């Protein structure tokens, strides 16, 4: 019986490992096709730096109606936005069906926490007050264009690790960097999200000068 139990646990561990590997493989293939960024769970320290006392939310965000996560993974940002940031609602956009299912299960009884099986390029940003993105350098130029084209003026964008390149184009609005903050992810960080910078931007109308 003991041997059978050990075999059963081994098979379960193998199945779980295979499932995790499949999630990461799907994510990296998606990133390789330039549809987004690979799934790397954001470190809890960075979530705390946004929604904790004296964090980005208190210092920069003026409205708390709708928060958006572009590439929501397991849903940590969406849950924190509603439960800790007191947003009326939060929406995560994610291409990986397994991650969307997992996130929805975590929020099954929660109000205001929504997850869409959808590319970040198709995300509706028309009423977003706060946007979080953990992108990769190859998408930042195109993503900056989407944000400046679709976000309402005064919305705040937080980018994990990577700055927007500030490409000069003929736009009437721009993402203006307001702050940056180094976050120590800690020695116990298991998410693969390294210690690094959070960059805070506000969507503003360009000066006519």
Short mmCIF file of C-alpha atoms in Angstrom, two decimals:
data_model
loop_
_atom_site.label_atom_id
_atom_site.label_comp_id
_atom_site.label_asym_id
_atom_site.label_seq_id
_atom_site.Cartn_x
_atom_site.Cartn_y
_atom_site.Cartn_z
CA UNK A 1 0.00 0.00 0.00
CA UNK A 2 2.82 2.37 0.89
CA UNK A 3 4.53 1.73 -2.44
CA UNK A 4 1.27 2.34 -4.28
CA UNK A 5 0.83 5.63 -2.42
CA UNK A 6 4.34 6.69 -3.38
CA UNK A 7 3.69 5.82 -7.00
CA UNK A 8 0.44 7.77 -6.88
CA UNK A 9 2.18 10.85 -5.46
CA UNK A 10 4.92 10.58 -8.06
CA UNK A 11 2.39 10.38 -10.89
CA UNK A 12 0.52 13.37 -9.48
CA UNK A 13 3.76 15.37 -9.21
CA UNK A 14 4.68 14.39 -12.76
CA UNK A 15 1.27 15.43 -14.06
CA UNK A 16 1.48 18.74 -12.20
CA UNK A 17 4.97 19.39 -13.52
CA UNK A 18 3.87 18.60 -17.05
CA UNK A 19 0.94 21.01 -16.74
CA UNK A 20 3.18 23.80 -15.42
CA UNK A 21 5.67 23.23 -18.22
CA UNK A 22 2.86 23.36 -20.77
CA UNK A 23 1.67 26.71 -19.39
CA UNK A 24 5.15 28.20 -19.63
CA UNK A 25 5.76 26.70 -23.09
CA UNK A 26 2.52 28.19 -24.45
CA UNK A 27 3.46 31.52 -22.93
CA UNK A 28 6.92 31.62 -24.48
CA UNK A 29 5.62 30.56 -27.91
CA UNK A 30 3.11 33.42 -27.73
CA UNK A 31 5.87 35.88 -26.85
CA UNK A 32 8.07 34.54 -29.63
CA UNK A 33 5.30 35.31 -32.10
CA UNK A 34 5.29 38.87 -30.70
CA UNK A 35 1.74 38.73 -29.50
CA UNK A 36 2.79 39.66 -25.99
CA UNK A 37 5.20 38.77 -23.22
CA UNK A 38 5.95 35.38 -21.61
CA UNK A 39 4.26 34.57 -18.32
CA UNK A 40 6.38 35.51 -15.33
CA UNK A 41 4.38 36.02 -12.11
CA UNK A 42 4.98 39.50 -10.69
CA UNK A 43 6.80 39.46 -7.37
CA UNK A 44 4.56 40.12 -4.37
CA UNK A 45 6.92 42.93 -3.35
CA UNK A 46 6.04 44.78 -6.55
CA UNK A 47 2.31 44.30 -6.02
CA UNK A 48 2.80 45.71 -2.52
CA UNK A 49 4.78 48.65 -3.93
CA UNK A 50 1.76 49.56 -6.03
CA UNK A 51 -1.08 48.94 -3.60
CA UNK A 52 0.61 49.14 -0.19
CA UNK A 53 0.80 52.09 2.16
CA UNK A 54 2.64 54.98 0.54
CA UNK A 55 2.81 53.11 -2.76
CA UNK A 56 2.14 54.08 -6.35
CA UNK A 57 -1.64 54.02 -5.89
CA UNK A 58 -1.68 56.55 -3.06
CA UNK A 59 0.89 58.80 -4.68
CA UNK A 60 -0.29 58.93 -8.29
CA UNK A 61 -3.72 57.43 -9.00
CA UNK A 62 -6.59 59.90 -8.67
CA UNK A 63 -9.50 57.74 -9.82
CA UNK A 64 -10.22 54.19 -8.70
CA UNK A 65 -12.96 52.94 -10.95
CA UNK A 66 -11.18 50.56 -13.34
CA UNK A 67 -7.74 48.92 -13.26
CA UNK A 68 -6.40 46.88 -16.18
CA UNK A 69 -3.63 44.28 -16.31
CA UNK A 70 -2.20 43.63 -19.78
CA UNK A 71 -1.05 40.05 -19.53
CA UNK A 72 -2.73 39.11 -16.26
CA UNK A 73 -1.25 35.62 -15.77
CA UNK A 74 -2.59 34.14 -12.54
CA UNK A 75 -4.54 37.29 -11.68
CA UNK A 76 -2.54 38.66 -8.73
CA UNK A 77 -2.71 42.29 -9.90
CA UNK A 78 -6.45 42.14 -10.59
CA UNK A 79 -7.19 40.69 -7.16
CA UNK A 80 -4.96 43.23 -5.43
CA UNK A 81 -6.53 46.13 -7.33
CA UNK A 82 -10.01 45.25 -6.06
CA UNK A 83 -9.21 43.84 -2.62
CA UNK A 84 -6.35 46.14 -1.58
CA UNK A 85 -6.61 49.08 -3.95
CA UNK A 86 -10.41 49.35 -3.60
CA UNK A 87 -11.05 49.74 -7.31
CA UNK A 88 -14.67 49.27 -8.33
CA UNK A 89 -13.50 46.70 -10.86
CA UNK A 90 -10.37 45.31 -12.46
CA UNK A 91 -9.89 43.45 -15.74
CA UNK A 92 -7.07 41.15 -16.74
CA UNK A 93 -6.32 40.32 -20.37
CA UNK A 94 -4.49 37.05 -20.95
CA UNK A 95 -3.91 34.79 -23.99
CA UNK A 96 -3.18 31.59 -22.07
CA UNK A 97 -6.45 29.67 -21.47
CA UNK A 98 -5.05 27.73 -18.51
CA UNK A 99 -4.04 30.93 -16.73
CA UNK A 100 -7.42 32.55 -17.41
CA UNK A 101 -9.17 29.51 -15.95
CA UNK A 102 -6.90 29.53 -12.89
CA UNK A 103 -7.46 33.25 -12.32
CA UNK A 104 -11.22 32.92 -12.66
CA UNK A 105 -11.24 30.11 -10.11
CA UNK A 106 -9.40 32.36 -7.65
CA UNK A 107 -12.02 35.06 -8.14
CA UNK A 108 -15.14 32.93 -8.49
CA UNK A 109 -16.93 34.55 -5.53
CA UNK A 110 -15.35 37.98 -5.86
CA UNK A 111 -17.15 41.01 -7.24
CA UNK A 112 -15.41 43.27 -9.71
CA UNK A 113 -12.62 40.87 -10.71
CA UNK A 114 -12.80 39.99 -14.41
CA UNK A 115 -10.55 38.02 -16.74
CA UNK A 116 -10.72 37.99 -20.53
CA UNK A 117 -9.19 35.40 -22.84
CA UNK A 118 -7.86 38.04 -25.13
CA UNK A 119 -4.66 39.53 -26.51
CA UNK A 120 -3.41 42.68 -24.82
CA UNK A 121 -3.55 44.28 -28.28
CA UNK A 122 -7.35 43.89 -28.24
CA UNK A 123 -7.80 45.15 -24.67
CA UNK A 124 -10.36 47.90 -24.09
CA UNK A 125 -8.55 50.79 -22.38
CA UNK A 126 -11.17 53.47 -22.95
CA UNK A 127 -12.07 53.88 -19.27
CA UNK A 128 -8.94 52.57 -17.53
CA UNK A 129 -7.64 54.61 -14.60
CA UNK A 130 -4.62 52.39 -13.92
CA UNK A 131 -2.84 50.00 -16.30
CA UNK A 132 -0.16 47.51 -15.29
CA UNK A 133 2.14 45.86 -17.80
CA UNK A 134 5.07 43.48 -17.47
CA UNK A 135 6.21 43.51 -21.06
CA UNK A 136 9.39 42.83 -23.00
CA UNK A 137 11.47 45.35 -24.98
CA UNK A 138 10.26 44.08 -28.37
CA UNK A 139 6.65 45.19 -27.75
CA UNK A 140 7.18 48.47 -25.89
CA UNK A 141 7.13 50.78 -28.92
CA UNK A 142 3.85 49.36 -30.25
CA UNK A 143 2.37 49.20 -26.76
CA UNK A 144 3.19 52.85 -26.11
CA UNK A 145 1.35 53.74 -29.31
CA UNK A 146 -1.72 51.74 -28.22
CA UNK A 147 -1.75 53.34 -24.77
CA UNK A 148 -1.45 56.91 -26.04
CA UNK A 149 -4.10 56.23 -28.66
CA UNK A 150 -6.69 54.62 -26.38
CA UNK A 151 -6.22 55.67 -22.75
CA UNK A 152 -8.20 58.55 -21.25
CA UNK A 153 -6.12 61.56 -20.31
CA UNK A 154 -4.83 61.38 -16.70
CA UNK A 155 -4.73 57.57 -16.62
CA UNK A 156 -1.68 56.07 -14.92
CA UNK A 157 0.49 53.29 -16.38
CA UNK A 158 2.90 51.19 -14.31
CA UNK A 159 5.52 49.26 -16.25
CA UNK A 160 7.49 46.50 -14.53
CA UNK A 161 11.24 46.55 -15.37
CA UNK A 162 11.07 48.17 -18.81
CA UNK A 163 10.72 51.84 -19.77
CA UNK A 164 8.66 52.97 -22.72
CA UNK A 165 11.01 54.28 -25.43
CA UNK A 166 9.25 57.66 -25.78
CA UNK A 167 9.15 57.56 -29.56
CA UNK A 168 8.55 60.98 -31.05
CA UNK A 169 5.47 60.78 -33.23
CA UNK A 170 2.72 63.13 -34.30
CA UNK A 171 0.44 62.54 -31.33
CA UNK A 172 -1.70 64.92 -29.31
CA UNK A 173 -1.01 63.01 -26.08
CA UNK A 174 1.99 61.29 -24.53
CA UNK A 175 3.00 59.02 -21.67
CA UNK A 176 4.96 61.21 -19.27
CA UNK A 177 7.18 59.48 -16.72
CA UNK A 178 6.29 60.71 -13.25
CA UNK A 179 8.33 58.42 -11.03
CA UNK A 180 10.45 55.32 -10.83
CA UNK A 181 11.00 53.06 -7.86
CA UNK A 182 13.46 50.27 -7.17
CA UNK A 183 11.76 47.25 -5.61
CA UNK A 184 13.73 44.51 -3.85
CA UNK A 185 11.93 41.26 -4.65
CA UNK A 186 13.71 39.53 -1.76
CA UNK A 187 15.69 36.34 -1.40
CA UNK A 188 12.50 34.29 -0.98
CA UNK A 189 11.05 35.45 -4.28
CA UNK A 190 9.99 32.34 -6.20
CA UNK A 191 8.21 34.06 -9.09
CA UNK A 192 11.30 34.63 -11.31
CA UNK A 193 10.42 38.34 -11.30
CA UNK A 194 13.74 39.87 -10.30
CA UNK A 195 14.29 42.89 -8.12
CA UNK A 196 14.05 45.91 -10.38
CA UNK A 197 12.35 49.14 -11.30
CA UNK A 198 8.71 50.10 -11.53
CA UNK A 199 8.20 52.99 -13.94
CA UNK A 200 5.14 55.20 -13.41
CA UNK A 201 3.65 57.18 -16.30
CA UNK A 202 0.70 59.53 -16.68
CA UNK A 203 -1.18 59.97 -19.94
CA UNK A 204 -1.17 63.70 -20.63
CA UNK A 205 -2.10 66.06 -23.41
CA UNK A 206 0.96 67.41 -25.22
CA UNK A 207 1.83 71.05 -24.81
CA UNK A 208 1.06 73.19 -27.85
CA UNK A 209 4.37 75.02 -27.41
#
